[in-house]
Coordinates of C-alpha atoms in Angstrom, one line a residue:
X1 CA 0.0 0.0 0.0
X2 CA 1.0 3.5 -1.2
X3 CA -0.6 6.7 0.2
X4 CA -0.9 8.9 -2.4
X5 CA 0.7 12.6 -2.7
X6 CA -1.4 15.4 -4.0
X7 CA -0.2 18.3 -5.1
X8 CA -2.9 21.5 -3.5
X9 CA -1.3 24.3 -5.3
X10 CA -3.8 25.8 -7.3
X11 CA -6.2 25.5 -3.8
X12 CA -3.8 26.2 -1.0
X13 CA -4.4 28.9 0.9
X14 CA -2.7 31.4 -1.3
X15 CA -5.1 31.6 -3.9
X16 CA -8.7 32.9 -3.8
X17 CA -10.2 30.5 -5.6
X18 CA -9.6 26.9 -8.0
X19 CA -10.6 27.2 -11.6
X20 CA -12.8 24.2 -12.5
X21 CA -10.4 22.5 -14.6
X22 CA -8.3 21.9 -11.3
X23 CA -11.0 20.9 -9.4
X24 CA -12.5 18.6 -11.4
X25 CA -8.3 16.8 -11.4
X26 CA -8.4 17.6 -7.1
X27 CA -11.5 15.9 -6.6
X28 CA -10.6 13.1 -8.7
X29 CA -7.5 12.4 -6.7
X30 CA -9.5 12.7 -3.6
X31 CA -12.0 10.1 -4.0
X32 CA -9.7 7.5 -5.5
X33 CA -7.3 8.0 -2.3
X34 CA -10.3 8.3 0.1
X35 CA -12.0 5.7 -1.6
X36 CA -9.0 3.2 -1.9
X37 CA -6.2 3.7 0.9
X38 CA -8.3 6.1 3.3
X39 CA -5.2 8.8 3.5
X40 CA -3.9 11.3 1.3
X41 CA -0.7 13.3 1.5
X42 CA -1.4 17.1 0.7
X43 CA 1.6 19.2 -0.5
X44 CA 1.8 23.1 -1.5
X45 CA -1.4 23.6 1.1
X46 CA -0.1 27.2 1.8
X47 CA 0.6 26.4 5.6
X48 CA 4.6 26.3 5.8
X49 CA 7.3 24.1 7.8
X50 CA 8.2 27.3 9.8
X51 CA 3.8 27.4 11.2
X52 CA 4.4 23.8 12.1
X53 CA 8.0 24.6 13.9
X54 CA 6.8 27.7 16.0
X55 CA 3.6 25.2 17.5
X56 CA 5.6 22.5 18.1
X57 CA 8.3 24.2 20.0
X58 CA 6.0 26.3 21.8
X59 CA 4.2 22.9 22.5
X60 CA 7.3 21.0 23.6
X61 CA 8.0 23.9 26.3
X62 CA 4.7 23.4 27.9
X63 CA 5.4 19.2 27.8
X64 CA 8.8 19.8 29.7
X65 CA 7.3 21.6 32.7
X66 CA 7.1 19.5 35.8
X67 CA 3.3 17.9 35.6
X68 CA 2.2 20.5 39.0
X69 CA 2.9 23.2 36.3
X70 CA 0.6 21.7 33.7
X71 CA -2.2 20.5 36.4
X72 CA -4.6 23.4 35.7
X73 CA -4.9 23.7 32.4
X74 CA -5.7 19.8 32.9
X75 CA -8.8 18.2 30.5
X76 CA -12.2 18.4 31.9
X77 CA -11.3 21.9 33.8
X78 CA -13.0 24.0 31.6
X79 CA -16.6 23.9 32.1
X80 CA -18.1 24.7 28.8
X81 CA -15.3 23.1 26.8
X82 CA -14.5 19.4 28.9
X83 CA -12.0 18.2 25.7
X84 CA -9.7 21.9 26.1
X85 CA -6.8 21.0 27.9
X86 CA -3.5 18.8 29.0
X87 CA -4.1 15.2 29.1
X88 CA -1.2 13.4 31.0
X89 CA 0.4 10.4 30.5
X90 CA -1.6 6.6 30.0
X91 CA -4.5 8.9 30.6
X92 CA -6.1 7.8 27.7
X93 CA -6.5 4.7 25.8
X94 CA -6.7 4.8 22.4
X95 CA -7.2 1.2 22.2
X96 CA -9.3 0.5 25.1
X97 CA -8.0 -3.0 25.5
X98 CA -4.5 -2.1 26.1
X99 CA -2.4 0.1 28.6
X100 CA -3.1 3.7 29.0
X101 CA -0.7 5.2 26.0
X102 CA 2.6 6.8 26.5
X103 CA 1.6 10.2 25.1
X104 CA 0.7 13.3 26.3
X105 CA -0.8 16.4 24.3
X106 CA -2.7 19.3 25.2
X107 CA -6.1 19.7 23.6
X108 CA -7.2 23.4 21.6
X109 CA -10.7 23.3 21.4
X110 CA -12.2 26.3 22.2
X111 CA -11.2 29.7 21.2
X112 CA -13.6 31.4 24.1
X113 CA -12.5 34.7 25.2
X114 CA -12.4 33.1 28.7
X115 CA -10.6 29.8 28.2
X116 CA -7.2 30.0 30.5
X117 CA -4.4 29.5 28.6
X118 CA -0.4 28.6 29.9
X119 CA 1.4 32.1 30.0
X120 CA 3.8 31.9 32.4
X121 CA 7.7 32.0 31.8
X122 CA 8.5 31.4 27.8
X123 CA 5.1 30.0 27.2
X124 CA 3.5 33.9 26.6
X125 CA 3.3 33.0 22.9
X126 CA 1.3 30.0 23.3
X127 CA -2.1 30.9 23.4
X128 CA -1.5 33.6 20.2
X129 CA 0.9 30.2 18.2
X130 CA -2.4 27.8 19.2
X131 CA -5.0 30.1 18.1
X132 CA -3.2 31.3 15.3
X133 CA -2.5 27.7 13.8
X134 CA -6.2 26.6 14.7
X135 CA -7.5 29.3 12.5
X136 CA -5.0 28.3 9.6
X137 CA -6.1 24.4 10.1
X138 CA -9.9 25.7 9.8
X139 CA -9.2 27.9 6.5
X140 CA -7.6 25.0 5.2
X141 CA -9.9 22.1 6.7
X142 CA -12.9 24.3 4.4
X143 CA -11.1 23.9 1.5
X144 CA -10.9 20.2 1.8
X145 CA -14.5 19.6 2.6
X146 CA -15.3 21.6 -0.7
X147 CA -13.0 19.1 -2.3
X148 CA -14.4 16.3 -0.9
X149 CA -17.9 17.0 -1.7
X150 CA -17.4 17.7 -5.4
X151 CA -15.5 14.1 -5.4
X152 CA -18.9 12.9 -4.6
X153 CA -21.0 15.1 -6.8
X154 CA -22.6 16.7 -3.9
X155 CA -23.0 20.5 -3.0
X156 CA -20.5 21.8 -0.8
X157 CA -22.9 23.5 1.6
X158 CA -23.8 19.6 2.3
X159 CA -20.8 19.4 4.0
X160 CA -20.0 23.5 4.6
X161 CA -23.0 24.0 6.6
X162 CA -22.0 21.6 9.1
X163 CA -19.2 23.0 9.9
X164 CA -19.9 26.4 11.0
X165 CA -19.4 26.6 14.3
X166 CA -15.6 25.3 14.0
X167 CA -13.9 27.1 17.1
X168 CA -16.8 27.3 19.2
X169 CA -17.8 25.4 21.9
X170 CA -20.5 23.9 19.9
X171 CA -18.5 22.0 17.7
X172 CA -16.0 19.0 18.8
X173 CA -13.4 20.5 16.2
X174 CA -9.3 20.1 18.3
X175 CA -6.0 21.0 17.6
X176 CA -4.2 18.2 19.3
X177 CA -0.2 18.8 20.1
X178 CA 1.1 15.6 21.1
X179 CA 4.7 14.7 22.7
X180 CA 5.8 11.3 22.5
X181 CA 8.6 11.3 25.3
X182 CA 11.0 9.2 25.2
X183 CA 10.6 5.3 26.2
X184 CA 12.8 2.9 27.9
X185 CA 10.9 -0.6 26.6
X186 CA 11.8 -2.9 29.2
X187 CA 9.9 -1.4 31.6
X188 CA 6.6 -0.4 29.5
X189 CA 3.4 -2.5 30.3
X190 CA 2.5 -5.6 28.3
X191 CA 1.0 -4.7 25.5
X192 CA 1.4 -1.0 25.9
X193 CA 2.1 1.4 22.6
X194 CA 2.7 5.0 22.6
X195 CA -0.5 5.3 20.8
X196 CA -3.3 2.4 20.6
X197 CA -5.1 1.0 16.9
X198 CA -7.5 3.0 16.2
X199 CA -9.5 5.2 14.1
X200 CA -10.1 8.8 13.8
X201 CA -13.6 10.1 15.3
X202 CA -15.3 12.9 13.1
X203 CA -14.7 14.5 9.5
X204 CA -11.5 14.0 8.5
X205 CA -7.8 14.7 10.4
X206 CA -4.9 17.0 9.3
X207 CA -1.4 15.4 10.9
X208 CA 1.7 17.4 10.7
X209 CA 4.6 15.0 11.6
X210 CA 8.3 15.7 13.1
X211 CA 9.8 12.4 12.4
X212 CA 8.6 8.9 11.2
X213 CA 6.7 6.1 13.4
X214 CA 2.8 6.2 12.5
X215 CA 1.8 3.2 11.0
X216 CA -1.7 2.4 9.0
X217 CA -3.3 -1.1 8.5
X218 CA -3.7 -1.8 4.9
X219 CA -6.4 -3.9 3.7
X220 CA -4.7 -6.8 3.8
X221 CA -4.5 -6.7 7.5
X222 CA -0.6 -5.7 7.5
X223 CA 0.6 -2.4 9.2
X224 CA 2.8 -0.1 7.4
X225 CA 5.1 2.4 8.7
X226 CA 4.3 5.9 7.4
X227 CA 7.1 8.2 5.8
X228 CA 7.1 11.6 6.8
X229 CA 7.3 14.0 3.6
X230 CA 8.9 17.9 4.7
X231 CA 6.3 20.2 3.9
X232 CA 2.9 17.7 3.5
X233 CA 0.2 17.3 5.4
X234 CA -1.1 13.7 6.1
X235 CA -5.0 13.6 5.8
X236 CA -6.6 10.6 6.9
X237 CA -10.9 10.3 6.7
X238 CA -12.3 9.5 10.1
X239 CA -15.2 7.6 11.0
X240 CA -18.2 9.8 11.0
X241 CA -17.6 10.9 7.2
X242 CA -17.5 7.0 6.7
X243 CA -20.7 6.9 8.4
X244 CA -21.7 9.8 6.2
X245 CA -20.8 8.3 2.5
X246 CA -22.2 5.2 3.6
X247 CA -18.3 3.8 3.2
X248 CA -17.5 5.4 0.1
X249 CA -14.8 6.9 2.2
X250 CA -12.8 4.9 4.4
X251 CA -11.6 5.4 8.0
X252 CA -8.6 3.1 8.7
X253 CA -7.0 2.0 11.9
X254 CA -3.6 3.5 12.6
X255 CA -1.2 3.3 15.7
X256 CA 2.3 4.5 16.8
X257 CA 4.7 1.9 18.1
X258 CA 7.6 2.3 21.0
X259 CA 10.6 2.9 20.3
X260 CA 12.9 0.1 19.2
X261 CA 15.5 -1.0 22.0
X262 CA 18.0 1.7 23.4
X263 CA 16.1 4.1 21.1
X264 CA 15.7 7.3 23.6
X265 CA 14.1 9.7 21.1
X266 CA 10.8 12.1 21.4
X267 CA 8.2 12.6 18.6
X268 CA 5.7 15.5 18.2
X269 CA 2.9 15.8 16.2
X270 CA 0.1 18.3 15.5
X271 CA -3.2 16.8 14.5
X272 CA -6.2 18.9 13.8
X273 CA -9.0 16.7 14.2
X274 CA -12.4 18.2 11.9
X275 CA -15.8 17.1 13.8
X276 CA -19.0 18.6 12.7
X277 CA -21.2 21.2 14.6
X278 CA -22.8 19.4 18.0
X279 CA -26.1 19.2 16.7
X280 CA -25.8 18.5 12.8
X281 CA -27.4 15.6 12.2
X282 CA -25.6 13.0 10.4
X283 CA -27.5 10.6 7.8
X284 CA -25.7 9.0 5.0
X285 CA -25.7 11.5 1.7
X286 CA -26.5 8.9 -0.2
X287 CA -30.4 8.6 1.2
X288 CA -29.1 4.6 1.5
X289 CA -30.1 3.8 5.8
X290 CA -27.3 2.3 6.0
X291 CA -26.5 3.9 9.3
X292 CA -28.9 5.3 11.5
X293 CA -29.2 9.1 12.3
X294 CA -26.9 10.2 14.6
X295 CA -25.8 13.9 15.8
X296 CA -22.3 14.6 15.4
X297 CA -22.3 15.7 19.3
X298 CA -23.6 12.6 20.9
X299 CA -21.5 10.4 18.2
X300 CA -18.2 12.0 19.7
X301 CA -19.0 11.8 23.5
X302 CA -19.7 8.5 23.0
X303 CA -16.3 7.9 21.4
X304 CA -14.6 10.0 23.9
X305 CA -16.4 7.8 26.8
X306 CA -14.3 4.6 24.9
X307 CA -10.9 6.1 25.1
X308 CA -11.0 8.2 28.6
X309 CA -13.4 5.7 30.0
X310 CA -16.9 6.6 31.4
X311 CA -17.9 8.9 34.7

């Protein structure tokens, strides 16, 4: 299995608009990758290495504090946004049936005026670098949906009205920095990873990589390591827009192995997961039943009761 590059150029976020000509090519190149391998590497999106660099190092300075440092900004502090926040380590469990995963990452979810946001020491940029790269995800995240629904001969505002509340506390929509710190294997748990098989909850996910170690399930059951290509954007469709297309588009498991054996290096990762707005109401776009209606709110705290576990 090969995951397909596309080249975004004539869509990225430096031009106004896409002739029809190139559409017509982008959305063909969407639906075979969505339709065949599930992932898609974007390239020439308009969001550069240096975006990616200034999160992630911002990101990495809030990771190295001592954990009494990073305590209130934990998940589930914020009232009107319970996904905002620092999850700590084995907290979660992205694959319920194994050990808590040797990740941590801290959760942008809400861009509310009131949200409390790390400020202290050198972390005074990282509210502006989080909001900032939130904001360029979203622009971009648009785009793609526009794409997406033309690859199935649908209007845009199928998808585009859905997603208007991107930001909000009335849409599930995260920027997700993750820090992958460094492992010594022997004494992991049986059976632990640094991040469990599984799929992808809402729309569709934007990764930005530092270094190599994802790896997808192919359809023959094998998992394949992931290169990381300087400058592209991973884009994997999650499970909701499966639900949506009726499996036109598929969602496919993923995970991220430890380290091997005297191996003592990090990995960092951006991931801007795209939900739709609380209450849209998800039915499949092709009028087939084949899944029942759902709304894209309860759909994700159901999900998010399977990986944190329930209260």
């Amino acid at each position: 299995m090969e995951i397909p590059v596309v080249d975004f150029g004539d869509y990225s976020l430096n031009e106004e608009d896409v002739p029809d000509k190139q559409l017509e090519s982008l959305s063909k190149e969407f639906k075979s990758a969505f339709t065949e391998v599930g992932f898609v590497f974007l390239k020439n999106t308009g969001i550069t290495q240096e975006e990616v660099a200034c999160v992630m190092d911002i990101s990495k300075k809030f990771f190295l504090q001592p954990d009494e440092l990073k305590q209130p900004f934990s998940r589930k502090s914020f009232l009107n946004s319970p996904n905002h926040g620092w999850v700590s380590l084995e907290t979660e469990k992205l694959n319920p049936r194994r050990p808590g995963d040797l990740k941590e990452s801290f959760n942008t979810s809400s861009l509310h005026p009131d949200i409390k946001w790390p400020s202290s020491g050198n972390l005074k940029s990282f509210q502006e670098f989080q909001t900032s790269f939130f904001q360029r995800c979203k622009e971009l995240s648009l785009r793609v949906l526009r794409v997406m629904a033309h690859s199935l001969g649908l209007d845009p505002e199928v998808f585009l009205s859905t997603h208007r509340l991107i930001g909000t506390d009335k849409n599930g929509t995260t920027l997700r920095s993750l820090y992958y710190p460094p492992v010594n294997c022997e004494n992991a748990k049986e059976g632990q990873l640094r991040c469990g098989e599984h799929s992808d909850y809402g729309t569709f996910t934007l990764l930005f990589q530092s270094s190599e170690g994802l790896q997808v399930r192919a359809r023959s059951g094998e998992f394949i390591s992931v290169p990381c290509i300087p400058g592209a954007i991973l884009i994997n469709i999650a499970d909701l827009m499966q639900r949506w297309t009726s499996d036109q588009f598929i969602s496919v498991l993923h995970r991220v192995l430890l380290p091997s054996v005297g191996d003592s290096s990090t990995r960092q990762s951006l991931a801007f997961f795209v939900h739709p707005d609380d209450e849209a109401l998800i039915t499949c776009c092709d009028n087939s039943n084949k899944y029942p209606p759902i709304t894209a709110g309860d759909y994700l705290t159901e999900r998010f009761n399977d990986s944190y576990g329930r209260s």
